[in-house]
């Protein structure tokens, strides 16, 4: 796919708000850490060696047949402006640290943005597979197939006893990070999130903000993933995370029902106000936009806003980032100018193909 | 350093948070760190590297000996690894094996891989038929590989780096011929 199309697109196939438990689970993701033999790990690479890694991966991809989402096209990050790299971060295709890489590094991605590959991030390769809703198994199968196909072309650093050898020992073994991006507004609202997070930490499950390590949980979006990568098979890791995610889905649904039953007026008021601001604001920060979009999405899931489609909320949650707004504007913008453009984009997107009527007020 | 919360136990978890450009450092013992909610749902969750940094920090007595450890292949020292939590290359796993194994048991709760292995070039169909289990004909090569690896561990422990390099090359040559599919590359 062309870079232009990738950067301008509405987002990947994983934003369709479809799939099982899509009311709570935005997307399922599987990442595999792999390194090439006979090359130092990324923190020790010289620019020339880093370029050789990129070239080897490009060669391997060229020999692969197209997958279900088309071919993986490789883009070197050096060819991108800082703003373009930031757009890819907001689209969850590369990590903030990958975007900041000073060494030759690359992203390979298929047309549906379901499968992608970060080259020379913390590890030589990070395969990523994304699917909408709760579909960890499907995401794993796609990643597993790509991993096997790449292993035919590339020589991975692997040890019989320790498994896949990685830069950071926290990835050693399977190199597998399974995660679900979950929208948990009712659990946050009822102050249950902290207790649940401590309970999850005891069973080896990590909860983070949406852009990964160290990032904030904007818009009540959380990434729930496995901590351990060694000593258990991929199947066991998938199963145990899926069990936790299913429990969280049930807890969130329970909290939403309670909210709807016992605080209906307050809830409808908040949802209505969020819709009102989003459809009428003239300037809005990304932080405020995300918080309101989270409330809007909750309203959509509780069927309080029949005029708003859930996938529009998902798309907007990705599109309101500072880089996305500037890229669409075609130039860097001052924060105040960004806020105006962002508000215009949200108004436009919420107005299109939707009847312009107010949400269900009092019922 | 003592835990900033309980003031009793030694602080082994070190958290750096930057909020609105203001940097603060928090030092906690494992118990307080685990009970602390900031670990997860708070705006700046724990960084795995900070957590590892705490676990990796050399003990005062062992510090001097470990600081001199150096990977013969890439030159990474154990001290650098303890500071950054990044290994420099695949050989670091052998060079730092005595230190890494207890560390892996602590952070991973295990030190033995039970998942899939790479499919060898041209052997994808056989591997698909046999699942992710090792190919049966790989057993003998695996055994001698294991023995060579043991000798390599030993050589590194004795700081006989020239012998270690020779053993490493023999292991690589053997892996190149390994019919179980470690890749001929």
Short mmCIF file of C-alpha atoms in Angstrom, two decimals:
data_model
loop_
_atom_site.label_atom_id
_atom_site.label_comp_id
_atom_site.label_asym_id
_atom_site.label_seq_id
_atom_site.Cartn_x
_atom_site.Cartn_y
_atom_site.Cartn_z
CA UNK A 1 0.00 0.00 0.00
CA UNK A 2 1.25 3.50 -0.66
CA UNK A 3 2.65 5.47 2.24
CA UNK A 4 0.26 8.30 1.44
CA UNK A 5 -2.73 5.97 1.72
CA UNK A 6 -1.38 4.46 4.93
CA UNK A 7 -0.93 7.85 6.56
CA UNK A 8 -4.22 9.31 5.35
CA UNK A 9 -6.38 6.24 5.95
CA UNK A 10 -9.15 6.06 8.50
CA UNK A 11 -7.31 3.34 10.39
CA UNK A 12 -7.00 -0.39 10.17
CA UNK A 13 -9.53 -3.17 9.86
CA UNK A 14 -9.24 -3.62 13.63
CA UNK A 15 -11.23 -0.41 14.22
CA UNK A 16 -14.48 -1.76 12.82
CA UNK A 17 -16.06 -2.22 16.27
CA UNK A 18 -17.03 -5.74 15.20
CA UNK A 19 -16.10 -9.15 16.58
CA UNK A 20 -16.99 -10.81 19.89
CA UNK A 21 -17.39 -8.58 22.98
CA UNK A 22 -16.75 -5.47 20.84
CA UNK A 23 -18.74 -3.42 23.37
CA UNK A 24 -15.76 -3.71 25.76
CA UNK A 25 -12.82 -5.07 23.77
CA UNK A 26 -11.73 -2.64 21.06
CA UNK A 27 -9.06 -4.91 19.63
CA UNK A 28 -6.96 -8.00 20.21
CA UNK A 29 -3.24 -7.92 19.58
CA UNK A 30 -0.43 -10.46 19.47
CA UNK A 31 3.22 -9.45 19.33
CA UNK A 32 6.21 -11.73 18.81
CA UNK A 33 9.78 -10.67 19.57
CA UNK A 34 12.39 -12.20 17.27
CA UNK A 35 16.08 -11.53 16.65
CA UNK A 36 18.41 -12.52 13.86
CA UNK A 37 21.44 -14.66 14.53
CA UNK A 38 24.90 -13.20 13.89
CA UNK A 39 23.82 -9.60 14.43
CA UNK A 40 24.17 -7.70 17.72
CA UNK A 41 20.81 -6.83 19.30
CA UNK A 42 19.44 -3.34 18.41
CA UNK A 43 20.99 -1.43 21.36
CA UNK A 44 24.42 -2.59 20.11
CA UNK A 45 23.89 -2.11 16.37
CA UNK A 46 25.99 0.33 14.38
CA UNK A 47 24.12 2.26 11.67
CA UNK A 48 25.63 0.03 8.97
CA UNK A 49 24.65 -3.19 10.78
CA UNK A 50 21.18 -1.84 11.46
CA UNK A 51 20.80 -1.16 7.74
CA UNK A 52 21.87 -4.76 6.99
CA UNK A 53 19.13 -6.04 9.31
CA UNK A 54 16.56 -3.85 7.51
CA UNK A 55 17.82 -5.11 4.13
CA UNK A 56 17.71 -8.76 5.21
CA UNK A 57 14.12 -8.35 6.38
CA UNK A 58 13.17 -6.54 3.16
CA UNK A 59 14.65 -9.43 1.17
CA UNK A 60 12.77 -12.01 3.25
CA UNK A 61 9.46 -10.16 2.84
CA UNK A 62 9.97 -9.93 -0.91
CA UNK A 63 10.15 -13.73 -1.07
CA UNK A 64 6.94 -14.22 0.95
CA UNK A 65 3.61 -14.70 -0.77
CA UNK A 66 0.78 -12.29 0.05
CA UNK A 67 -1.19 -13.02 3.23
CA UNK A 68 -4.95 -12.53 3.78
CA UNK A 69 -4.39 -8.77 4.12
CA UNK A 70 -2.13 -8.52 1.07
CA UNK A 71 1.63 -8.13 0.96
CA UNK A 72 3.64 -6.59 3.74
CA UNK A 73 5.17 -3.41 2.34
CA UNK A 74 8.28 -2.12 4.04
CA UNK A 75 8.78 1.58 4.78
CA UNK A 76 12.08 2.83 6.19
CA UNK A 77 11.50 5.24 9.06
CA UNK A 78 14.43 7.40 7.88
CA UNK A 79 12.35 8.26 4.84
CA UNK A 80 9.59 9.71 7.04
CA UNK A 81 9.29 13.11 8.70
CA UNK A 82 8.93 13.19 12.51
CA UNK A 83 5.26 14.08 12.00
CA UNK A 84 4.66 11.08 9.73
CA UNK A 85 6.31 8.80 12.28
CA UNK A 86 4.03 10.22 14.97
CA UNK A 87 0.97 9.45 12.83
CA UNK A 88 2.10 5.81 12.75
CA UNK A 89 2.41 5.84 16.56
CA UNK A 90 -1.14 7.13 16.89
CA UNK A 91 -2.27 4.38 14.51
CA UNK A 92 -0.61 1.80 16.81
CA UNK A 93 1.69 0.61 14.00
CA UNK A 94 4.95 1.63 15.66
CA UNK A 95 5.87 2.42 19.26
CA UNK A 96 7.01 5.85 20.49
CA UNK A 97 10.53 4.49 21.03
CA UNK A 98 10.60 3.08 17.50
CA UNK A 99 9.54 6.46 16.13
CA UNK A 100 12.45 8.05 18.00
CA UNK A 101 15.02 5.59 16.59
CA UNK A 102 18.17 7.21 15.24
CA UNK A 103 19.38 3.99 13.63
CA UNK A 104 18.03 2.61 10.36
CA UNK A 105 14.65 1.10 11.27
CA UNK A 106 11.54 0.13 9.36
CA UNK A 107 7.87 -0.74 9.47
CA UNK A 108 6.28 -3.36 7.25
CA UNK A 109 2.50 -3.47 7.10
CA UNK A 110 -0.21 -5.13 5.02
CA UNK A 111 -3.15 -3.32 3.44
CA UNK A 112 -5.64 -4.06 6.19
CA UNK A 113 -3.13 -3.07 8.89
CA UNK A 114 -3.87 -6.46 10.45
CA UNK A 115 -0.27 -7.69 10.26
CA UNK A 116 2.76 -5.52 10.74
CA UNK A 117 6.43 -5.79 11.56
CA UNK A 118 8.64 -3.33 13.43
CA UNK A 119 12.30 -3.67 12.42
CA UNK A 120 15.03 -2.54 14.83
CA UNK A 121 12.86 -1.44 17.69
CA UNK A 122 13.94 -2.99 21.02
CA UNK A 123 14.32 -6.30 19.17
CA UNK A 124 15.31 -6.85 15.52
CA UNK A 125 11.74 -7.90 14.75
CA UNK A 126 8.43 -7.37 16.44
CA UNK A 127 5.62 -9.06 14.56
CA UNK A 128 2.22 -7.61 15.34
CA UNK A 129 -1.18 -9.04 14.54
CA UNK A 130 -4.36 -7.06 15.25
CA UNK A 131 -8.01 -8.10 15.10
CA UNK A 132 -11.20 -6.25 16.10
CA UNK A 133 -13.02 -7.30 19.29
CA UNK A 134 -11.99 -10.26 21.42
CA UNK A 135 -10.21 -12.52 18.92
CA UNK A 136 -6.93 -13.41 20.56
CA UNK A 137 -6.82 -16.87 18.98
CA UNK A 138 -7.35 -15.51 15.47
CA UNK A 139 -4.72 -12.82 16.03
CA UNK A 140 -2.31 -15.50 17.26
CA UNK A 141 -2.90 -17.78 14.27
CA UNK A 142 -2.10 -14.96 11.85
CA UNK A 143 1.07 -14.02 13.77
CA UNK A 144 2.11 -17.68 14.00
CA UNK A 145 1.78 -18.15 10.22
CA UNK A 146 3.81 -15.02 9.50
CA UNK A 147 6.43 -16.13 12.06
CA UNK A 148 6.76 -19.55 10.36
CA UNK A 149 7.00 -17.98 6.93
CA UNK A 150 9.72 -15.59 8.13
CA UNK A 151 11.62 -18.40 9.88
CA UNK A 152 11.98 -20.08 6.48
CA UNK A 153 13.79 -17.00 5.21
CA UNK A 154 15.58 -15.67 8.28
CA UNK A 155 17.74 -17.34 10.91
CA UNK A 156 16.24 -16.51 14.31
CA UNK A 157 18.32 -16.46 17.51
CA UNK A 158 16.92 -19.45 19.40
CA UNK A 159 18.17 -21.61 22.25
CA UNK A 160 16.83 -25.09 23.00
CA UNK A 161 16.49 -24.32 26.68
CA UNK A 162 15.65 -20.59 26.77
CA UNK A 163 13.66 -20.32 23.55
CA UNK A 164 13.81 -17.15 21.46
CA UNK A 165 16.66 -14.94 22.65
CA UNK A 166 15.72 -11.31 23.12
CA UNK A 167 17.36 -8.01 24.03
CA UNK A 168 15.39 -7.69 27.23
CA UNK A 169 15.10 -10.86 29.38
CA UNK A 170 11.47 -9.91 30.03
CA UNK A 171 10.68 -11.14 26.47
CA UNK A 172 12.80 -14.30 26.46
CA UNK A 173 11.20 -17.68 25.74
CA UNK A 174 8.15 -17.41 23.52
CA UNK A 175 8.73 -13.68 22.93
CA UNK A 176 4.93 -13.55 22.99
CA UNK A 177 2.95 -10.58 24.26
CA UNK A 178 -0.81 -11.12 24.01
CA UNK A 179 -2.96 -8.10 24.71
CA UNK A 180 -6.46 -6.75 24.50
CA UNK A 181 -7.29 -3.05 24.23
CA UNK A 182 -10.23 -2.65 26.57
CA UNK A 183 -12.62 0.24 27.07
CA UNK A 184 -13.49 0.21 30.80
CA UNK A 185 -15.41 3.42 31.54
CA UNK A 186 -17.85 1.92 34.08
CA UNK A 187 -15.11 0.18 36.10
CA UNK A 188 -13.14 3.42 36.23
CA UNK A 189 -16.27 5.41 37.11
CA UNK A 190 -17.11 3.06 39.99
CA UNK A 191 -13.49 3.13 41.26
CA UNK A 192 -13.03 -0.61 40.82
CA UNK A 193 -10.17 -0.32 38.37
CA UNK A 194 -7.40 -0.02 40.95
CA UNK A 195 -8.51 -3.09 42.94
CA UNK A 196 -8.82 -5.16 39.79
CA UNK A 197 -5.40 -4.08 38.60
CA UNK A 198 -3.75 -5.22 41.85
CA UNK A 199 -5.58 -8.53 41.63
CA UNK A 200 -4.45 -8.96 38.02
CA UNK A 201 -0.82 -8.18 38.91
CA UNK A 202 -0.85 -11.25 41.15
CA UNK A 203 -1.78 -13.52 38.24
CA UNK A 204 0.88 -12.05 35.96
CA UNK A 205 -1.33 -9.71 33.96
CA UNK A 206 -0.18 -6.15 33.26
CA UNK A 207 -2.45 -3.18 32.65
CA UNK A 208 -1.14 -0.14 30.80
CA UNK A 209 -2.24 2.95 28.92
CA UNK A 210 -3.02 2.60 25.22
CA UNK A 211 0.37 3.47 23.75
CA UNK A 212 2.16 0.85 25.85
CA UNK A 213 4.70 1.13 28.58
CA UNK A 214 4.59 4.32 30.60
CA UNK A 215 1.70 5.84 28.68
CA UNK A 216 -1.44 7.30 30.18
CA UNK A 217 -4.83 5.60 30.18
CA UNK A 218 -6.56 8.29 28.12
CA UNK A 219 -10.19 7.74 27.24
CA UNK A 220 -10.55 4.88 29.75
CA UNK A 221 -8.68 2.67 27.29
CA UNK A 222 -6.39 0.05 28.79
CA UNK A 223 -4.05 -2.51 27.37
CA UNK A 224 -4.25 -5.77 29.29
CA UNK A 225 -1.37 -8.16 28.57
CA UNK A 226 0.66 -11.12 29.87
CA UNK A 227 3.76 -10.39 31.93
CA UNK A 228 5.48 -13.78 31.65
CA UNK A 229 6.90 -15.08 28.35
CA UNK A 230 9.00 -18.06 29.49
CA UNK A 231 8.05 -21.46 30.87
CA UNK A 232 4.58 -21.67 29.35
CA UNK A 233 3.51 -22.57 25.84
CA UNK A 234 1.93 -20.00 23.53
CA UNK A 235 -1.42 -21.81 23.91
CA UNK A 236 -1.29 -21.58 27.70
CA UNK A 237 -0.38 -17.89 27.60
CA UNK A 238 -3.26 -17.17 25.20
CA UNK A 239 -5.75 -19.14 27.26
CA UNK A 240 -4.88 -17.54 30.56
CA UNK A 241 -5.03 -14.01 29.16
CA UNK A 242 -8.30 -14.75 27.40
CA UNK A 243 -9.79 -15.97 30.70
CA UNK A 244 -8.79 -12.72 32.42
CA UNK A 245 -10.13 -10.59 29.56
CA UNK A 246 -13.46 -12.45 29.62
CA UNK A 247 -13.77 -11.81 33.35
CA UNK A 248 -13.01 -8.13 32.86
CA UNK A 249 -15.65 -7.97 30.11
CA UNK A 250 -18.21 -9.42 32.51
CA UNK A 251 -17.19 -7.03 35.31
CA UNK A 252 -17.39 -4.02 33.00
CA UNK A 253 -20.79 -5.09 31.64
CA UNK A 254 -22.04 -5.59 35.21
CA UNK A 255 -20.79 -2.15 36.23
CA UNK A 256 -22.46 -0.59 33.16
CA UNK A 257 -25.78 -2.24 34.00
CA UNK A 258 -25.58 -1.01 37.56
CA UNK A 259 -24.73 2.47 36.37
CA UNK A 260 -27.68 2.39 33.97
CA UNK A 261 -30.08 1.08 36.64
CA UNK A 262 -29.06 3.21 39.57
CA UNK A 263 -27.66 6.39 38.06
CA UNK A 264 -29.61 6.61 34.84
CA UNK A 265 -30.29 10.34 34.93
CA UNK A 266 -26.66 11.17 35.66
CA UNK A 267 -25.49 8.76 32.97
CA UNK A 268 -27.84 10.08 30.31
CA UNK A 269 -26.91 13.61 31.25
CA UNK A 270 -23.20 12.87 30.87
CA UNK A 271 -23.68 11.07 27.56
CA UNK A 272 -25.91 13.87 26.25
CA UNK A 273 -23.43 16.54 27.31
CA UNK A 274 -20.54 14.65 25.74
CA UNK A 275 -22.48 14.44 22.47
CA UNK A 276 -23.44 18.10 22.75
CA UNK A 277 -19.85 19.27 23.23
CA UNK A 278 -18.41 16.99 20.56
CA UNK A 279 -20.97 18.08 17.97
CA UNK A 280 -20.79 21.80 18.80
CA UNK A 281 -17.36 22.60 20.21
CA UNK A 282 -15.22 25.01 18.22
CA UNK A 283 -11.88 24.09 19.85
CA UNK A 284 -11.02 20.93 21.74
CA UNK A 285 -7.82 19.36 23.14
CA UNK A 286 -7.01 15.72 22.40
CA UNK A 287 -7.31 14.87 26.08
CA UNK A 288 -10.81 16.35 26.39
CA UNK A 289 -11.82 14.79 23.08
CA UNK A 290 -10.74 11.33 24.24
CA UNK A 291 -12.55 11.64 27.56
CA UNK A 292 -15.77 12.74 25.80
CA UNK A 293 -15.43 10.08 23.09
CA UNK A 294 -15.15 7.48 25.86
CA UNK A 295 -18.43 8.70 27.36
CA UNK A 296 -19.97 8.82 23.88
CA UNK A 297 -18.90 5.23 23.21
CA UNK A 298 -20.42 4.14 26.53
CA UNK A 299 -23.67 5.83 25.48
CA UNK A 300 -23.55 4.05 22.13
CA UNK A 301 -22.98 0.67 23.79
CA UNK A 302 -25.90 1.28 26.17
CA UNK A 303 -28.04 2.23 23.17
CA UNK A 304 -28.59 5.76 24.40
CA UNK A 305 -27.33 7.26 21.12
CA UNK A 306 -28.83 5.38 18.18
CA UNK A 307 -27.61 8.06 15.79
CA UNK A 308 -23.91 7.34 16.45
CA UNK A 309 -22.19 4.28 15.05
CA UNK A 310 -19.62 2.60 17.35
CA UNK A 311 -16.93 2.37 14.63
CA UNK A 312 -17.07 6.17 14.29
CA UNK A 313 -16.14 6.47 17.99
CA UNK A 314 -13.21 4.05 17.47
CA UNK A 315 -11.96 5.89 14.39
CA UNK A 316 -12.17 9.24 16.16
CA UNK A 317 -10.33 7.91 19.22
CA UNK A 318 -7.39 7.16 16.91
CA UNK A 319 -7.78 10.22 14.68
CA UNK A 320 -7.87 12.96 17.36
CA UNK A 321 -4.15 12.63 18.19
CA UNK A 322 -2.02 15.72 17.65
CA UNK A 323 -0.02 14.17 14.79
CA UNK A 324 -3.04 12.86 12.91
CA UNK A 325 -4.68 16.29 12.99
CA UNK A 326 -1.53 18.00 11.72
CA UNK A 327 -0.93 15.42 9.02
CA UNK A 328 -4.42 15.92 7.65
CA UNK A 329 -3.81 19.67 7.73
CA UNK A 330 -0.68 19.08 5.69
CA UNK A 331 1.61 21.10 7.98
CA UNK A 332 2.68 21.53 11.62
CA UNK A 333 0.14 23.52 13.65
CA UNK A 334 0.25 25.49 16.88
CA UNK A 335 -1.71 23.78 19.69
CA UNK A 336 -4.53 26.34 19.53
CA UNK A 337 -4.88 25.82 15.79
CA UNK A 338 -4.83 22.04 16.26
CA UNK A 339 -7.68 22.28 18.74
CA UNK A 340 -9.81 24.17 16.20
CA UNK A 341 -9.05 21.67 13.41
CA UNK A 342 -9.71 18.73 15.75
CA UNK A 343 -13.10 20.12 16.77
CA UNK A 344 -14.03 20.65 13.11
CA UNK A 345 -13.03 17.10 12.21
CA UNK A 346 -15.09 15.64 15.07
CA UNK A 347 -18.16 17.74 14.18
CA UNK A 348 -17.90 16.68 10.56
CA UNK A 349 -17.42 12.99 11.31
CA UNK A 350 -20.29 12.87 13.81
CA UNK A 351 -22.59 14.74 11.43
CA UNK A 352 -21.98 12.51 8.41
CA UNK A 353 -24.57 9.86 7.62
CA UNK A 354 -26.31 10.37 10.95
CA UNK A 355 -29.63 12.00 11.64
CA UNK A 356 -28.97 15.33 13.41
CA UNK A 357 -31.25 14.72 16.33
CA UNK A 358 -30.61 14.97 20.04
CA UNK A 359 -29.92 11.83 22.11
CA UNK A 360 -32.72 10.22 24.07
CA UNK A 361 -33.15 12.81 26.83
CA UNK A 362 -35.46 11.66 29.60
CA UNK A 363 -37.18 8.33 29.23
CA UNK B 1 18.44 2.60 50.52
CA UNK B 2 15.26 2.05 52.53
CA UNK B 3 11.73 1.93 51.14
CA UNK B 4 10.20 5.41 51.09
CA UNK B 5 6.84 4.06 52.14
CA UNK B 6 7.44 1.69 55.05
CA UNK B 7 10.95 2.91 55.86
CA UNK B 8 11.80 -0.63 56.99
CA UNK B 9 12.67 -2.90 54.11
CA UNK B 10 15.35 -2.18 51.50
CA UNK B 11 14.09 -0.45 48.36
CA UNK B 12 14.60 -2.63 45.29
CA UNK B 13 11.98 -1.08 43.00
CA UNK B 14 12.91 2.31 41.63
CA UNK B 15 10.32 4.33 39.76
CA UNK B 16 11.00 7.51 37.85
CA UNK B 17 7.93 9.50 36.89
CA UNK B 18 7.83 12.61 34.80
CA UNK B 19 4.66 14.61 35.26
CA UNK B 20 4.41 17.87 33.32
CA UNK B 21 8.15 17.89 32.90
CA UNK B 22 8.82 17.49 36.63
CA UNK B 23 10.85 14.39 37.39
CA UNK B 24 10.38 12.55 40.68
CA UNK B 25 11.93 9.33 41.86
CA UNK B 26 10.24 6.81 44.12
CA UNK B 27 12.05 3.97 45.82
CA UNK B 28 9.98 1.10 47.21
CA UNK B 29 10.42 -2.36 48.64
CA UNK B 30 8.71 -5.18 46.67
CA UNK B 31 5.87 -5.48 49.21
CA UNK B 32 4.97 -1.79 49.10
CA UNK B 33 5.40 -1.74 45.33
CA UNK B 34 2.96 -4.61 44.92
CA UNK B 35 0.36 -3.13 47.22
CA UNK B 36 0.68 0.24 45.55
CA UNK B 37 -2.08 0.95 43.07
CA UNK B 38 0.11 3.37 41.20
CA UNK B 39 1.74 0.29 39.77
CA UNK B 40 -1.10 -0.12 37.34
CA UNK B 41 -4.02 2.16 36.83
CA UNK B 42 -2.15 5.30 37.81
CA UNK B 43 -1.19 7.75 35.07
CA UNK B 44 2.44 6.63 34.94
CA UNK B 45 2.59 2.88 35.40
CA UNK B 46 5.76 1.02 36.28
CA UNK B 47 8.24 0.67 33.55
CA UNK B 48 9.42 -2.89 33.18
CA UNK B 49 12.93 -1.54 32.79
CA UNK B 50 12.82 0.28 36.11
CA UNK B 51 11.51 -2.87 37.70
CA UNK B 52 14.24 -4.94 36.09
CA UNK B 53 16.84 -2.32 36.98
CA UNK B 54 15.94 -2.89 40.62
CA UNK B 55 16.20 -6.65 40.32
CA UNK B 56 19.43 -6.44 38.39
CA UNK B 57 21.25 -4.03 40.61
CA UNK B 58 24.36 -5.93 41.71
CA UNK B 59 24.68 -6.77 45.39
CA UNK B 60 27.57 -4.83 47.00
CA UNK B 61 29.87 -7.84 47.54
CA UNK B 62 29.13 -9.57 44.26
CA UNK B 63 29.27 -6.26 42.45
CA UNK B 64 32.98 -6.15 41.76
CA UNK B 65 33.23 -9.63 40.28
CA UNK B 66 30.10 -9.14 38.15
CA UNK B 67 31.19 -5.74 36.94
CA UNK B 68 34.19 -7.32 35.25
CA UNK B 69 32.11 -9.87 33.35
CA UNK B 70 32.13 -9.13 29.64
CA UNK B 71 30.49 -10.87 26.68
CA UNK B 72 33.27 -12.19 24.40
CA UNK B 73 31.19 -11.62 21.27
CA UNK B 74 29.78 -8.11 21.60
CA UNK B 75 31.72 -6.65 24.52
CA UNK B 76 28.68 -5.83 26.67
CA UNK B 77 29.63 -5.89 30.36
CA UNK B 78 27.38 -7.26 33.06
CA UNK B 79 27.43 -3.83 34.64
CA UNK B 80 26.00 -2.30 31.45
CA UNK B 81 23.31 -4.96 31.34
CA UNK B 82 22.45 -4.31 35.00
CA UNK B 83 22.12 -0.61 34.24
CA UNK B 84 20.08 -0.82 31.03
CA UNK B 85 18.51 -4.32 31.29
CA UNK B 86 19.46 -4.80 27.63
CA UNK B 87 21.64 -7.69 26.49
CA UNK B 88 23.97 -6.99 23.57
CA UNK B 89 23.72 -10.21 21.54
CA UNK B 90 22.77 -13.89 21.66
CA UNK B 91 26.16 -14.83 23.18
CA UNK B 92 25.45 -12.63 26.24
CA UNK B 93 23.02 -15.37 27.28
CA UNK B 94 25.96 -17.76 27.57
CA UNK B 95 28.44 -15.23 28.95
CA UNK B 96 26.10 -14.16 31.76
CA UNK B 97 24.41 -17.55 32.23
CA UNK B 98 25.17 -17.91 35.97
CA UNK B 99 23.68 -14.46 36.67
CA UNK B 100 20.87 -14.65 34.11
CA UNK B 101 19.38 -17.93 35.17
CA UNK B 102 18.37 -16.89 38.69
CA UNK B 103 17.19 -13.57 37.25
CA UNK B 104 14.98 -15.31 34.69
CA UNK B 105 13.53 -17.49 37.44
CA UNK B 106 12.73 -14.35 39.41
CA UNK B 107 11.18 -12.27 36.63
CA UNK B 108 9.65 -15.11 34.58
CA UNK B 109 9.05 -17.71 37.29
CA UNK B 110 10.75 -20.27 35.03
CA UNK B 111 13.97 -20.86 33.14
CA UNK B 112 12.90 -23.37 30.49
CA UNK B 113 11.17 -22.64 27.19
CA UNK B 114 8.05 -24.69 26.50
CA UNK B 115 6.75 -22.99 23.39
CA UNK B 116 7.29 -23.22 19.66
CA UNK B 117 10.62 -23.39 17.87
CA UNK B 118 11.60 -21.87 14.53
CA UNK B 119 10.70 -23.78 11.41
CA UNK B 120 13.78 -24.56 9.33
CA UNK B 121 14.08 -23.43 5.75
CA UNK B 122 12.36 -25.91 3.48
CA UNK B 123 10.99 -27.97 6.35
CA UNK B 124 7.75 -26.17 6.92
CA UNK B 125 5.49 -29.07 5.87
CA UNK B 126 7.16 -31.62 8.12
CA UNK B 127 6.97 -29.17 11.03
CA UNK B 128 3.30 -28.51 10.36
CA UNK B 129 2.65 -32.25 10.46
CA UNK B 130 4.53 -32.65 13.72
CA UNK B 131 3.18 -29.55 15.41
CA UNK B 132 5.70 -27.46 17.31
CA UNK B 133 7.49 -30.44 18.87
CA UNK B 134 11.12 -31.02 17.92
CA UNK B 135 11.68 -33.35 14.99
CA UNK B 136 12.63 -36.84 16.27
CA UNK B 137 15.84 -36.92 14.23
CA UNK B 138 17.06 -33.84 16.09
CA UNK B 139 17.57 -35.68 19.37
CA UNK B 140 21.19 -36.79 18.96
CA UNK B 141 22.37 -33.46 17.58
CA UNK B 142 20.46 -31.79 20.42
CA UNK B 143 22.31 -33.89 22.98
CA UNK B 144 25.79 -33.09 21.72
CA UNK B 145 24.73 -29.47 21.31
CA UNK B 146 23.65 -29.52 24.93
CA UNK B 147 27.04 -30.93 25.93
CA UNK B 148 28.89 -28.27 23.92
CA UNK B 149 26.72 -25.59 25.51
CA UNK B 150 27.52 -26.96 28.95
CA UNK B 151 31.23 -26.77 28.13
CA UNK B 152 30.76 -23.23 26.82
CA UNK B 153 29.03 -22.24 30.06
CA UNK B 154 31.89 -23.76 31.97
CA UNK B 155 34.53 -21.98 29.85
CA UNK B 156 32.80 -18.65 30.36
CA UNK B 157 32.53 -19.27 34.09
CA UNK B 158 36.29 -19.96 34.17
CA UNK B 159 36.79 -16.81 32.09
CA UNK B 160 38.52 -18.85 29.36
CA UNK B 161 37.22 -16.70 26.57
CA UNK B 162 39.36 -18.13 23.77
CA UNK B 163 38.08 -21.62 24.48
CA UNK B 164 34.56 -20.17 24.76
CA UNK B 165 34.87 -18.58 21.32
CA UNK B 166 36.01 -21.90 19.80
CA UNK B 167 33.13 -23.74 21.46
CA UNK B 168 30.71 -21.07 20.27
CA UNK B 169 31.91 -21.58 16.69
CA UNK B 170 31.54 -25.37 16.98
CA UNK B 171 28.01 -24.91 18.30
CA UNK B 172 27.17 -22.63 15.41
CA UNK B 173 28.63 -25.07 12.88
CA UNK B 174 26.61 -27.88 14.41
CA UNK B 175 23.46 -25.79 14.43
CA UNK B 176 24.02 -25.15 10.74
CA UNK B 177 23.81 -28.89 10.12
CA UNK B 178 21.12 -29.53 12.69
CA UNK B 179 18.40 -31.52 10.92
CA UNK B 180 15.85 -30.54 13.58
CA UNK B 181 15.75 -27.13 12.03
CA UNK B 182 17.62 -24.45 13.85
CA UNK B 183 18.27 -23.02 10.40
CA UNK B 184 21.29 -23.34 8.19
CA UNK B 185 21.21 -19.60 7.54
#
